[in-house]
Short mmCIF file of C-alpha atoms in Angstrom, two decimals:
data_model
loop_
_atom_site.label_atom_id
_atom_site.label_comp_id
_atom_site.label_asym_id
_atom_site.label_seq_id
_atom_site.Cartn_x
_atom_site.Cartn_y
_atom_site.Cartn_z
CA UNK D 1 40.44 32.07 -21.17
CA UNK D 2 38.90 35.73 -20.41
CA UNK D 3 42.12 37.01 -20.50
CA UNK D 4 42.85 35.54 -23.98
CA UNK D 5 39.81 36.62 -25.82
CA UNK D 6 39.99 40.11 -24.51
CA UNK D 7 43.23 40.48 -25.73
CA UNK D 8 42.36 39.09 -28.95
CA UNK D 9 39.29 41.85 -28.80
CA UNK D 10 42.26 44.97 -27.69
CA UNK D 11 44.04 43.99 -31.16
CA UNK D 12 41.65 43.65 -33.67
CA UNK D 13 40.44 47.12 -32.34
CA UNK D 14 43.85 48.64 -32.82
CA UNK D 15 44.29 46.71 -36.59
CA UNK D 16 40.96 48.52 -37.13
CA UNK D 17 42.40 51.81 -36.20
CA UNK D 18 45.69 51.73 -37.46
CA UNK D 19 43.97 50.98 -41.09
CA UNK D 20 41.52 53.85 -40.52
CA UNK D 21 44.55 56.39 -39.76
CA UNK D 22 46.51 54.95 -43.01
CA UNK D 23 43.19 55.01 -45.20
CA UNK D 24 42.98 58.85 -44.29
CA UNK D 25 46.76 59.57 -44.48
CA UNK D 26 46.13 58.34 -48.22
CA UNK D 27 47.24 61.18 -50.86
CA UNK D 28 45.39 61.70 -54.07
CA UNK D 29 42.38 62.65 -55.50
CA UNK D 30 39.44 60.46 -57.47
CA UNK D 31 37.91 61.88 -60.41
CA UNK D 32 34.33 60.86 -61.25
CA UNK D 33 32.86 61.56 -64.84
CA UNK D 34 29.14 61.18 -64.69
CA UNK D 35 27.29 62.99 -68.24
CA UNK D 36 30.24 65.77 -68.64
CA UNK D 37 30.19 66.26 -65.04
CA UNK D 38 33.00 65.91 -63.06
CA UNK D 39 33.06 64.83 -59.50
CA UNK D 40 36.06 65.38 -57.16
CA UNK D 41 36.81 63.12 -54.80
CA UNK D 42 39.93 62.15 -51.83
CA UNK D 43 41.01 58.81 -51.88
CA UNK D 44 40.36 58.25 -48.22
CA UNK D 45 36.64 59.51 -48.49
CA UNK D 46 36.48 57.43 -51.52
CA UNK D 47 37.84 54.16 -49.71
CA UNK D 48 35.80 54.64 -46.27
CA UNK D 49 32.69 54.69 -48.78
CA UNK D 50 33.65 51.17 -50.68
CA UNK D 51 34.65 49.89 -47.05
CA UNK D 52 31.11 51.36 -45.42
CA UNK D 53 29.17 49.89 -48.51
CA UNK D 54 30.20 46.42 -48.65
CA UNK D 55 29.35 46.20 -45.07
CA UNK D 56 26.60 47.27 -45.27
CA UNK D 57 26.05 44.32 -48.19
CA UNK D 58 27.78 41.56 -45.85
CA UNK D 59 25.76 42.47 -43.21
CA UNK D 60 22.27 42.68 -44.74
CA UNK D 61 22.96 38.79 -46.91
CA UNK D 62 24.00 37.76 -43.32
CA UNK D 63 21.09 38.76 -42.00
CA UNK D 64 18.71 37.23 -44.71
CA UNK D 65 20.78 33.75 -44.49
CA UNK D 66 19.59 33.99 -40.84
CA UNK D 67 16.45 34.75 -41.05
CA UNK D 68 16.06 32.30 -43.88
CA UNK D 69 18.14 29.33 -41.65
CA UNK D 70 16.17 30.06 -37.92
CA UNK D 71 13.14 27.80 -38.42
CA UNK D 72 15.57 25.03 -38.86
CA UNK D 73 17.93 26.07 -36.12
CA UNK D 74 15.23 26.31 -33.68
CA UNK D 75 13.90 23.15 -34.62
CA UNK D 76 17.14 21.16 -33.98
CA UNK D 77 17.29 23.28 -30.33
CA UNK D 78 13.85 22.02 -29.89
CA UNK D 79 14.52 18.40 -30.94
CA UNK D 80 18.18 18.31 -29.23
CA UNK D 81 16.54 19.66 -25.91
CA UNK D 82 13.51 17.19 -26.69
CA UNK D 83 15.92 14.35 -27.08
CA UNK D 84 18.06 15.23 -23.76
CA UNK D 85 14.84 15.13 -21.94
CA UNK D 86 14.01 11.46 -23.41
CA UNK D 87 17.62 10.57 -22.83
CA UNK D 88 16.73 11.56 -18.84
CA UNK D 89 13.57 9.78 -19.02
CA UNK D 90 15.19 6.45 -20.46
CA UNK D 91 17.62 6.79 -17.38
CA UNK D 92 14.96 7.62 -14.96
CA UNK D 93 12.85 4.62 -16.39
CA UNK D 94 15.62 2.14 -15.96
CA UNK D 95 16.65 2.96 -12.80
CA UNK D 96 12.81 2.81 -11.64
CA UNK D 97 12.66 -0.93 -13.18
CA UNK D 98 15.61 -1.98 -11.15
CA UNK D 99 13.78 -0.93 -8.05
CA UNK D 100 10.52 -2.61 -9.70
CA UNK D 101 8.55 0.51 -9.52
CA UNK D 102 6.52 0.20 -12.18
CA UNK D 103 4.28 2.76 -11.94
CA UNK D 104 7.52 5.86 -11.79
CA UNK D 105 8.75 3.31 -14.78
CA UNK D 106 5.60 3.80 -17.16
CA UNK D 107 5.62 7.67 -16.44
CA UNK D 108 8.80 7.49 -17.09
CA UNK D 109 8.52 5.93 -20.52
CA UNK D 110 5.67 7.96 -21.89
CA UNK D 111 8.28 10.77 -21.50
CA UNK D 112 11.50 8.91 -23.39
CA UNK D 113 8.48 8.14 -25.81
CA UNK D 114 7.65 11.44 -26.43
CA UNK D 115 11.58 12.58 -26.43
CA UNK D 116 13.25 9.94 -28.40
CA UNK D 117 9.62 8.64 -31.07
CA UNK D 118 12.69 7.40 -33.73
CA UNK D 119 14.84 5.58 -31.36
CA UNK D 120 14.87 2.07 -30.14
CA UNK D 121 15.55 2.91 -26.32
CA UNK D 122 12.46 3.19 -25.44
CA UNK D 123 10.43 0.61 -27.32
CA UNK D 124 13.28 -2.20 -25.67
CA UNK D 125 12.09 -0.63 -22.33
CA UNK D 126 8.74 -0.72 -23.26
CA UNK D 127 9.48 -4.62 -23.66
CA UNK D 128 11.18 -4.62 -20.49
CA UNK D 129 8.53 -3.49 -18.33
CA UNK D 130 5.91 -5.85 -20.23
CA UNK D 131 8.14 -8.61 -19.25
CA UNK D 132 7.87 -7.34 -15.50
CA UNK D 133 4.51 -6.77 -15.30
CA UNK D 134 4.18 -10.89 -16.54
CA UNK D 135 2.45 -9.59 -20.27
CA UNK D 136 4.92 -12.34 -22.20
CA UNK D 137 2.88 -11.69 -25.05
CA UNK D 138 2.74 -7.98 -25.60
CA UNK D 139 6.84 -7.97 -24.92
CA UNK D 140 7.25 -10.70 -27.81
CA UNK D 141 4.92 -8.30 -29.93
CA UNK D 142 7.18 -5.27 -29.07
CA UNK D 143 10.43 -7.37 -29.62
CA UNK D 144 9.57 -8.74 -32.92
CA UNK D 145 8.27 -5.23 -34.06
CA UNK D 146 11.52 -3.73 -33.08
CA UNK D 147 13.47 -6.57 -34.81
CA UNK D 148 12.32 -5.57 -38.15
CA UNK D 149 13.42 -1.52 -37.42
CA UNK D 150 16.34 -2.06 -35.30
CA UNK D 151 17.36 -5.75 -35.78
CA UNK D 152 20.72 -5.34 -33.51
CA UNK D 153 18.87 -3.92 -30.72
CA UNK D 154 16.85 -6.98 -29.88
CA UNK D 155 18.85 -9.85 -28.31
CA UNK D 156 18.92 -8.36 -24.97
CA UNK D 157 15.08 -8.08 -24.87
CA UNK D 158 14.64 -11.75 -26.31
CA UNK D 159 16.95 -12.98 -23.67
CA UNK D 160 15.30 -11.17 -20.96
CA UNK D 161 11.39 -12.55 -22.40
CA UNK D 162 13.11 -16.20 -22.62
CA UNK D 163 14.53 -15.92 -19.09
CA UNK D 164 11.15 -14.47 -18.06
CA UNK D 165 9.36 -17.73 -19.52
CA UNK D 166 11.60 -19.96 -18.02
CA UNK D 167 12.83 -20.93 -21.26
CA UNK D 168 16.79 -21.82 -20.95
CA UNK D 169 16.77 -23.00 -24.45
CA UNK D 170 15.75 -19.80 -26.19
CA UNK D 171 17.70 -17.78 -23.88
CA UNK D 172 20.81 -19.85 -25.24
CA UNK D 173 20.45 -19.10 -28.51
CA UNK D 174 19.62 -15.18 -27.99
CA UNK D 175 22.68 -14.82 -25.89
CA UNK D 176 24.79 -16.90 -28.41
CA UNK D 177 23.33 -14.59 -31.24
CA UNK D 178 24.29 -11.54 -29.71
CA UNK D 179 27.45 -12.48 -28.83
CA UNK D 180 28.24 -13.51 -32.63
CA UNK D 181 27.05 -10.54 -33.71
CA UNK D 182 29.60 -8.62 -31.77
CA UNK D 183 27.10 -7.28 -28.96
CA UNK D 184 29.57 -8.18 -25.84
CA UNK D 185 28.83 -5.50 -23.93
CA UNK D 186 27.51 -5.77 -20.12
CA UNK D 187 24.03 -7.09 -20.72
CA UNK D 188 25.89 -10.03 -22.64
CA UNK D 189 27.83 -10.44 -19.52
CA UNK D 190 25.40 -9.94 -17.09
CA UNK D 191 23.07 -12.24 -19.75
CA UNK D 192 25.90 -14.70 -18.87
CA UNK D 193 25.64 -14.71 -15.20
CA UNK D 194 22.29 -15.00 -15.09
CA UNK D 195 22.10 -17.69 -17.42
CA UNK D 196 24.55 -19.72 -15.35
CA UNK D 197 22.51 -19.13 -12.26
CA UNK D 198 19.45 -20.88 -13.84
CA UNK D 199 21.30 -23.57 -15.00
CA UNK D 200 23.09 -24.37 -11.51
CA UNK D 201 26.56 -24.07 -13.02
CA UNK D 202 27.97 -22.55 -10.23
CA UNK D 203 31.79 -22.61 -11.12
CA UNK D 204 30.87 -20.78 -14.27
CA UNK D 205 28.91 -17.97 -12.10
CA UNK D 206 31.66 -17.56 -10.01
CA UNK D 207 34.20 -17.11 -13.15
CA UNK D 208 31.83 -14.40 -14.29
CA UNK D 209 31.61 -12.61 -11.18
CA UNK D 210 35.55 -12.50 -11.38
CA UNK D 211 35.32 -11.11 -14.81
CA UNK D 212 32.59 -8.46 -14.25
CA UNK D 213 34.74 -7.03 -10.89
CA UNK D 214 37.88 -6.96 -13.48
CA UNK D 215 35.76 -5.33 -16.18
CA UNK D 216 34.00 -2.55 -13.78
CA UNK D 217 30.89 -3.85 -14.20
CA UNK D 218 30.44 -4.54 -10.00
CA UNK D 219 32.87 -3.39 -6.95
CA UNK D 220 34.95 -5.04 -4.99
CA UNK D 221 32.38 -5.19 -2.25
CA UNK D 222 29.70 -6.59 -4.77
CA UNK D 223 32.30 -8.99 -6.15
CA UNK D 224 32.57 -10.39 -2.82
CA UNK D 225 28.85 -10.36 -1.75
CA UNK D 226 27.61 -12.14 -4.77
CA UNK D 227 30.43 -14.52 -4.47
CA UNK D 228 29.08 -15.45 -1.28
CA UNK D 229 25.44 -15.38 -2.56
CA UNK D 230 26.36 -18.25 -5.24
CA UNK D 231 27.95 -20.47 -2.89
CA UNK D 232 24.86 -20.27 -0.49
CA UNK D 233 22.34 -20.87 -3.34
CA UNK D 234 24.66 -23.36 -4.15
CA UNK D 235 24.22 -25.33 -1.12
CA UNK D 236 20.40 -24.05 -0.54
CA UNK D 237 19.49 -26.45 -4.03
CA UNK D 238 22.55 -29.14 -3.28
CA UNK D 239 22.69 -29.96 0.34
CA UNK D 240 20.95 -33.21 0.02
CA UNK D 241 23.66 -34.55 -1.82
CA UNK D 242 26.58 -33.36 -0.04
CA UNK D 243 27.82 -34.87 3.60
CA UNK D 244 28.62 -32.26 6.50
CA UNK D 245 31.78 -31.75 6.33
CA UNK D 246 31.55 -30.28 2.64
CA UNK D 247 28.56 -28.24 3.92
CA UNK D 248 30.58 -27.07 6.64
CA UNK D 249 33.58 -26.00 4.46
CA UNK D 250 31.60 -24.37 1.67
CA UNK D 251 29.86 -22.72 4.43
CA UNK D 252 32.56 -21.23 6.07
CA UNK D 253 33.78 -19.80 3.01
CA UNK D 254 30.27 -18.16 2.47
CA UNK D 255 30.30 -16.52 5.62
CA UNK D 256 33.79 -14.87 5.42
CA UNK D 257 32.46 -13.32 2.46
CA UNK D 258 28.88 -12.52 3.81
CA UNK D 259 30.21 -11.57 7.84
CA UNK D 260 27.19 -11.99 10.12
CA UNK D 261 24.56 -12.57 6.95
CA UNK D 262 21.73 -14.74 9.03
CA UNK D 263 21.41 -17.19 6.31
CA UNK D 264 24.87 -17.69 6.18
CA UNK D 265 25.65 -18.21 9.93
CA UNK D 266 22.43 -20.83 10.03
CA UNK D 267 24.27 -22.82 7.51
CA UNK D 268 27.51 -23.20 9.22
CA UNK D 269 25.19 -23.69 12.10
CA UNK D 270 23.24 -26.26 11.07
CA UNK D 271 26.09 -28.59 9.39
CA UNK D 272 28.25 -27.87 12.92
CA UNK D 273 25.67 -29.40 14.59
CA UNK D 274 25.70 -32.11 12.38
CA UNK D 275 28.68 -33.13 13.17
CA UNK D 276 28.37 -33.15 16.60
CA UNK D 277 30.33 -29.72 17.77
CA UNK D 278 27.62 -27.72 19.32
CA UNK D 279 29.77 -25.92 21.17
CA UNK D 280 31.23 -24.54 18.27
CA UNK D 281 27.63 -23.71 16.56
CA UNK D 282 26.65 -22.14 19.98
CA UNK D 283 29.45 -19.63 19.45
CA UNK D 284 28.97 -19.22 16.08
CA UNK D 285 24.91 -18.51 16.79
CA UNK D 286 26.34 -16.37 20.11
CA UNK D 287 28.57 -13.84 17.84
CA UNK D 288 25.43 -13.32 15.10
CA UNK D 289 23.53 -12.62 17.92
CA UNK D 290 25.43 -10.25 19.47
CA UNK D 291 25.64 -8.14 16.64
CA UNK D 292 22.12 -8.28 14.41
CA UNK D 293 19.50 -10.77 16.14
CA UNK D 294 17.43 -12.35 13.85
CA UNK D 295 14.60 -14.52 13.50
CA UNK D 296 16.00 -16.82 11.50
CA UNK D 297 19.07 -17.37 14.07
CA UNK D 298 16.31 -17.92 16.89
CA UNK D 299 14.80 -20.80 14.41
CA UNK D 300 18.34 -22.24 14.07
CA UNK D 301 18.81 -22.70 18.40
CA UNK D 302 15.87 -24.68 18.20
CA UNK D 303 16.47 -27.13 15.50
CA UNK D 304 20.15 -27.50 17.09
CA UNK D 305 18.98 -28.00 20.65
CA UNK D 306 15.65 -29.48 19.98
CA UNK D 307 16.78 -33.20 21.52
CA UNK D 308 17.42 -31.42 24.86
CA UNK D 309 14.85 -30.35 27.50
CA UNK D 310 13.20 -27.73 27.79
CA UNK D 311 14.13 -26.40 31.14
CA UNK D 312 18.38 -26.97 29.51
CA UNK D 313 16.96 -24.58 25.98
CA UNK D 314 15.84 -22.15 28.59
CA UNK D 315 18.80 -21.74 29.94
CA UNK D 316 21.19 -21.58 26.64
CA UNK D 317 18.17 -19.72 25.18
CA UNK D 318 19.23 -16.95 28.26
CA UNK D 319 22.80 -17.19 27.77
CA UNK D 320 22.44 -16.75 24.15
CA UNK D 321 20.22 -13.64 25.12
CA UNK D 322 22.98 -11.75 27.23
CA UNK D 323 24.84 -10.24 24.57
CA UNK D 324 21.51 -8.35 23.39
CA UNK D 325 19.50 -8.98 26.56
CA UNK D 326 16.64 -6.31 25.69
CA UNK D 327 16.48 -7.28 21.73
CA UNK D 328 13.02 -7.83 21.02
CA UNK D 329 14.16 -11.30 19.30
CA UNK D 330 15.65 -12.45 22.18
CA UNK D 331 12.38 -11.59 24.44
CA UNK D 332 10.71 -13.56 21.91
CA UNK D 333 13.16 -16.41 21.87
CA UNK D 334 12.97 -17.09 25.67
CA UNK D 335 8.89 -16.49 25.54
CA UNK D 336 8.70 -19.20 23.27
CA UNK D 337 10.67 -21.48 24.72
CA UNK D 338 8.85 -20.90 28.31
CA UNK D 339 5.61 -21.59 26.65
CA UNK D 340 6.66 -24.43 25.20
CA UNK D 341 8.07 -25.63 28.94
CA UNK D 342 4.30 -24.32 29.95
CA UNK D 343 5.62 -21.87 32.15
CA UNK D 344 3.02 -18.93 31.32
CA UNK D 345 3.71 -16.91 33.75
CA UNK D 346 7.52 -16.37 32.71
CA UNK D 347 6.63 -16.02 29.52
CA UNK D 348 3.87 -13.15 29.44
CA UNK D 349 6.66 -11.55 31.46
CA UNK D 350 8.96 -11.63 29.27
CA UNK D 351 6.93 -10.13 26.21
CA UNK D 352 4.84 -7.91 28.66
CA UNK D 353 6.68 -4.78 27.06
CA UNK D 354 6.17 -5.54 23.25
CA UNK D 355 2.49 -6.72 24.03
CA UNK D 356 1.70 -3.20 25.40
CA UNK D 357 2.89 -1.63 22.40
CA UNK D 358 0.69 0.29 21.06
CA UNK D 359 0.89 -1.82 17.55
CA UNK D 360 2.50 -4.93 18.94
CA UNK D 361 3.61 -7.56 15.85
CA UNK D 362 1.45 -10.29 15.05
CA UNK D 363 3.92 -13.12 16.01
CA UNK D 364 3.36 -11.46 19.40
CA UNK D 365 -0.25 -11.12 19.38
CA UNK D 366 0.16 -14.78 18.38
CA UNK D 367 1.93 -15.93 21.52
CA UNK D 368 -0.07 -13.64 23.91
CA UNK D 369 -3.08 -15.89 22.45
CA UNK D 370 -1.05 -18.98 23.17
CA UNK D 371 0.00 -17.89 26.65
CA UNK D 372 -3.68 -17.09 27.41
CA UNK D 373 -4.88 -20.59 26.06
CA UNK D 374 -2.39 -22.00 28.47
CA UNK D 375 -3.55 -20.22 31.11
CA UNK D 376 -6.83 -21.56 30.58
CA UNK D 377 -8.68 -17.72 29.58
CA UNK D 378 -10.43 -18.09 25.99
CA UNK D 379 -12.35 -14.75 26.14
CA UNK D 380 -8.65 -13.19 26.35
CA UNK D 381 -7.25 -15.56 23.88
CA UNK D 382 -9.65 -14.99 21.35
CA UNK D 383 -9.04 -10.82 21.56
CA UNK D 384 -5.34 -11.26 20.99
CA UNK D 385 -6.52 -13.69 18.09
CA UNK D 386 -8.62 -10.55 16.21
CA UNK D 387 -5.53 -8.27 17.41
CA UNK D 388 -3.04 -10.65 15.58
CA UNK D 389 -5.31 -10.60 12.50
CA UNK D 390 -5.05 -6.51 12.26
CA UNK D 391 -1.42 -6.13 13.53
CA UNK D 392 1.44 -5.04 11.39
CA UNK D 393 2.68 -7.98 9.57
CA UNK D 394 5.97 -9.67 10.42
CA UNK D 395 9.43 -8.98 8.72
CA UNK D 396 9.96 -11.88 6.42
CA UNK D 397 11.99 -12.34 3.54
CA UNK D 398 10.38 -11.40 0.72
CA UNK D 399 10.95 -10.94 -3.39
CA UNK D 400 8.75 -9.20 -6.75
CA UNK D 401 6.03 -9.32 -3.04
CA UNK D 402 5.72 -12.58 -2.20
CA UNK D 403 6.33 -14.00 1.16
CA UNK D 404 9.26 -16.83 1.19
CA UNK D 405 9.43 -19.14 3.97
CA UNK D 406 13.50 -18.48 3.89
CA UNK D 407 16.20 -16.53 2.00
CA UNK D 408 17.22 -17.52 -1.84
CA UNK D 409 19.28 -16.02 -4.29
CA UNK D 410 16.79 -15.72 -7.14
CA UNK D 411 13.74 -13.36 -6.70
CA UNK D 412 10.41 -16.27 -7.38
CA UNK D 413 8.92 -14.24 -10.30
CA UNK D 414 11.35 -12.07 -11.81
CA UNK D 415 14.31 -14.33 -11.31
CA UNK D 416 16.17 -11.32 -10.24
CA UNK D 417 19.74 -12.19 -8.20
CA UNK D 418 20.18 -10.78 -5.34
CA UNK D 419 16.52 -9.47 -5.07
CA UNK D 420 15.24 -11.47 -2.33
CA UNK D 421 15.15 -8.70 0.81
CA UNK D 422 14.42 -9.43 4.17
CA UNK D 423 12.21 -6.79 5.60
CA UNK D 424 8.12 -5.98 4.55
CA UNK D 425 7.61 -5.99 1.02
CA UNK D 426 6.62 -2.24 -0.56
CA UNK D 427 3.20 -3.59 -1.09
CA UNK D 428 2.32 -5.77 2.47
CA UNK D 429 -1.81 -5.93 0.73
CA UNK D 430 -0.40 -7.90 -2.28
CA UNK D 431 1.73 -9.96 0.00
CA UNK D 432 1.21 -14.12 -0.78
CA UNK D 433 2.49 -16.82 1.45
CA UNK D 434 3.82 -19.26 -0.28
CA UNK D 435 4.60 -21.97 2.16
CA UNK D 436 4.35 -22.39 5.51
CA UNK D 437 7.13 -20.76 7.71
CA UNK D 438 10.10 -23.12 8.47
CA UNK D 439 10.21 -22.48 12.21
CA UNK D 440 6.97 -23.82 12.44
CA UNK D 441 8.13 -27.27 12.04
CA UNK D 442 12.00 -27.32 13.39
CA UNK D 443 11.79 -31.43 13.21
CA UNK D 444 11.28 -31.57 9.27
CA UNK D 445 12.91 -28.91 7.62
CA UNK D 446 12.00 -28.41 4.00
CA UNK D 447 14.16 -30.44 1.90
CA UNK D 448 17.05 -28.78 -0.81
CA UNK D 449 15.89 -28.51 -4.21
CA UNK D 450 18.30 -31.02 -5.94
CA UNK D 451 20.62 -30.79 -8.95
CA UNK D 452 23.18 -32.42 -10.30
CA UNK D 453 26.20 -33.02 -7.66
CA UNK D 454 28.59 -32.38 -10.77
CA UNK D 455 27.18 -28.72 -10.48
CA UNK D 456 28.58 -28.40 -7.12
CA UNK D 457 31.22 -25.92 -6.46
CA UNK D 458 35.09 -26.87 -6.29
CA UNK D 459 35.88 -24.97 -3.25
CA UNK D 460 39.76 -24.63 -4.45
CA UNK D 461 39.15 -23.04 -7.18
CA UNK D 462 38.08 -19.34 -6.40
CA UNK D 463 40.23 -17.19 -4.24
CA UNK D 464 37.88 -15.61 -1.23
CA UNK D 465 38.44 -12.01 -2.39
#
């Protein structure tokens, strides 16, 4: 490209010179009459003149056109770099409401404010974040403002506040609306999804994972994870009415799609046992271990060994613990089992190294106080007491910052898929406990919320990729 314009620059430069040379090759002379004067003049002076002159005439209306037209010009620069900036912003925003920072999201939307005042981008954000930060009434406010300016903008944001509310009903008819007004875009497909999800119709969430994978919308690897999300929350709300063998099955399937995911493997686990083949669950719980120990794996050994003795757990506990034999979670493991046996001794020996941590957990802090109780010293179980009530707080599983006494699919206040995390939530001070954790009573686990069995999945209907 260079190239090209400098050769396009080489011959208008020789046109330009080639007409100069003819201009003054020109015979003949001009004669100007001005009051009985006459005025000789050559052709080629008298042509360079013209030429000279109407430049010069060009060039100064050019000049006045731009003077006249640069307000304006630098106006639109201002507004176009003005509305990139918003355009940023709106992204920036977005992407800071998916990670449900909320603070970076209202910074965030002053800016896209400021950028884009005209636009409707910002004010459906604006609804968005209302709806996160639980203000149902100032979203329907901005909604219904922006459905009298921008009346196709506003089904997404009514679905959203309706979903939000926990009203199915209203979230129906927005979704229906926008898809008859031709809005089938990806929120009307994600709008879909999530629809199905709060109305338990699993084969229908499944179908629209399938589409969305086709469409672009997810990856492969996303299409398989949620996959195996919806069959788990499947069974999470319909176990109750399903018999072990479908559990089993439907398990299985969850777990080739979700390799090692804890919840997953406790599952299988858990219906295995059921069925009597605790050898199988053993191996099952064995090759999770071996590769991510987890609390909720340690919770699942006890509930599927709890009819044997102790002295027997402590041994499987052990031979469960040789594939990760220093893992802090299998320390734990065989500490709680030897308290429970009442063996102190071998248990404050075998969480000796996390308890002189300089910050040891508070599930540790917890046991050391148990241990000590056992061992008949109070004064030392009540200072591992006011250690456990100052000591970093346990992983957990955790969604919008609540403590959840086990994984789900749905995040408890936002409804979010997939936004359940297990870990510390961002804001530990804000934490709540909702319910009591499940290990804590391996005899009685909580009971499945219950839908209708129709809802259940047909497990030959989805291919496993």
């Amino acid at each position: 490209m260079p190239m090209l314009r400098l050769l396009k620059y080489v011959l208008l430069l020789i046109g330009i010179a080639t007409l100069v040379i003819a201009i003054a090759r020109a015979p003949g002379v001009i004669t100007l009459q001005l009051q009985e004067a006459d005025y000789l003049i050559s052709a080629p002076a008298m042509i360079m003149s013209l030429s000279v002159l109407s430049a010069l005439v060009v060039g100064t209306i050019w000049l006045v056109v731009w003077l006249v037209r640069l307000p304006r010009r630098h106006a639109a620069r201002v507004a176009a770099r003005r509305r990139r900036l918003g355009l940023a912003a709106l992204s920036e925003g977005y992407m800071a409401l998916s990670r449900q920072d909320l603070t970076a999201a209202k910074l965030a939307l002053r800016r896209a404010e400021a950028g884009l005042p005209e636009e409707a981008l910002p004010r459906l954000m604006a609804a968005d974040l209302a709806i996160l930060q639980g203000d149902h009434a100032a979203a329907g406010l901005l909604i219904e403002k922006l459905a009298i300016e921008h009346p196709d903008k506003v089904q997404e944001s009514r679905f959203r506040l309706a979903l939000a509310q926990n009203d199915l009903s209203q979230a129906r008819l927005a979704l229906d609306a926008g898809l008859k007004s031709g809005d089938e875009g990806r929120w009307a497909l994600q709008a879909s999804f999530d629809l199905a999800l709060r109305e338990a119709r699993w084969t229908q969430a499944q179908e629209l994972i399938g589409k969305m994978a086709r469409l672009g919308l997810i990856s492969k690897d996303q299409s398989r994870r949620y996959k195996g999300l919806v069959f788990l929350e499947d069974l999470r709300q319909n176990a109750a009415h399903l018999d072990a063998v479908r559990i089993r099955a439907q398990a299985e399937r969850a777990l080739k799609l979700l390799p090692d995911f804890a919840p997953a493997v406790t599952v299988l686990c858990a219906a295995l046992a059921d069925l009597g083949d605790i050898k199988k669950a053993q191996n099952r719980l064995r090759q999770a271990w071996s590769k991510a120990p987890h609390p909720d794996l340690a919770a699942c050994f006890i509930r599927i060994h709890k009819n044997l003795p102790l002295d027997e757990q402590g041994q499987l506990a052990r031979k469960l613990g040789d594939v990760q034999p220093d893992h802090p979670e299998t320390l734990i493991l065989r500490a709680q089992i030897a308290a429970r046996a009442q063996r102190w001794t071998q248990s404050s020996q075998l969480i000796a190294g996390l308890a002189k941590a300089p910050a040891p957990e508070r599930r540790v802090c917890e046991l050391m106080a148990d241990i000590a109780v056992g061992e008949g010293d109070e004064g030392a179980a009540r200072g591992w007491l006011s250690r456990a009530m100052t000591a970093p707080p346990d992983p957990c599983w955790h969604g919008d910052g609540i403590v959840l006494p086990a994984w789900q699919a749905l995040a408890p206040l936002s409804g979010r898929f997939d936004g359940v995390q297990w870990g510390l939530p961002e804001e530990p001070d804000r934490r709540t406990k909702a319910l009591p954790d499940p290990t804590d009573n391996v005899d009685n686990p909580p009971q499945a919320i219950t839908s209708s069995a129709d809802d259940t999945l047909l497990l030959d209907e989805f291919e496993d990729g």
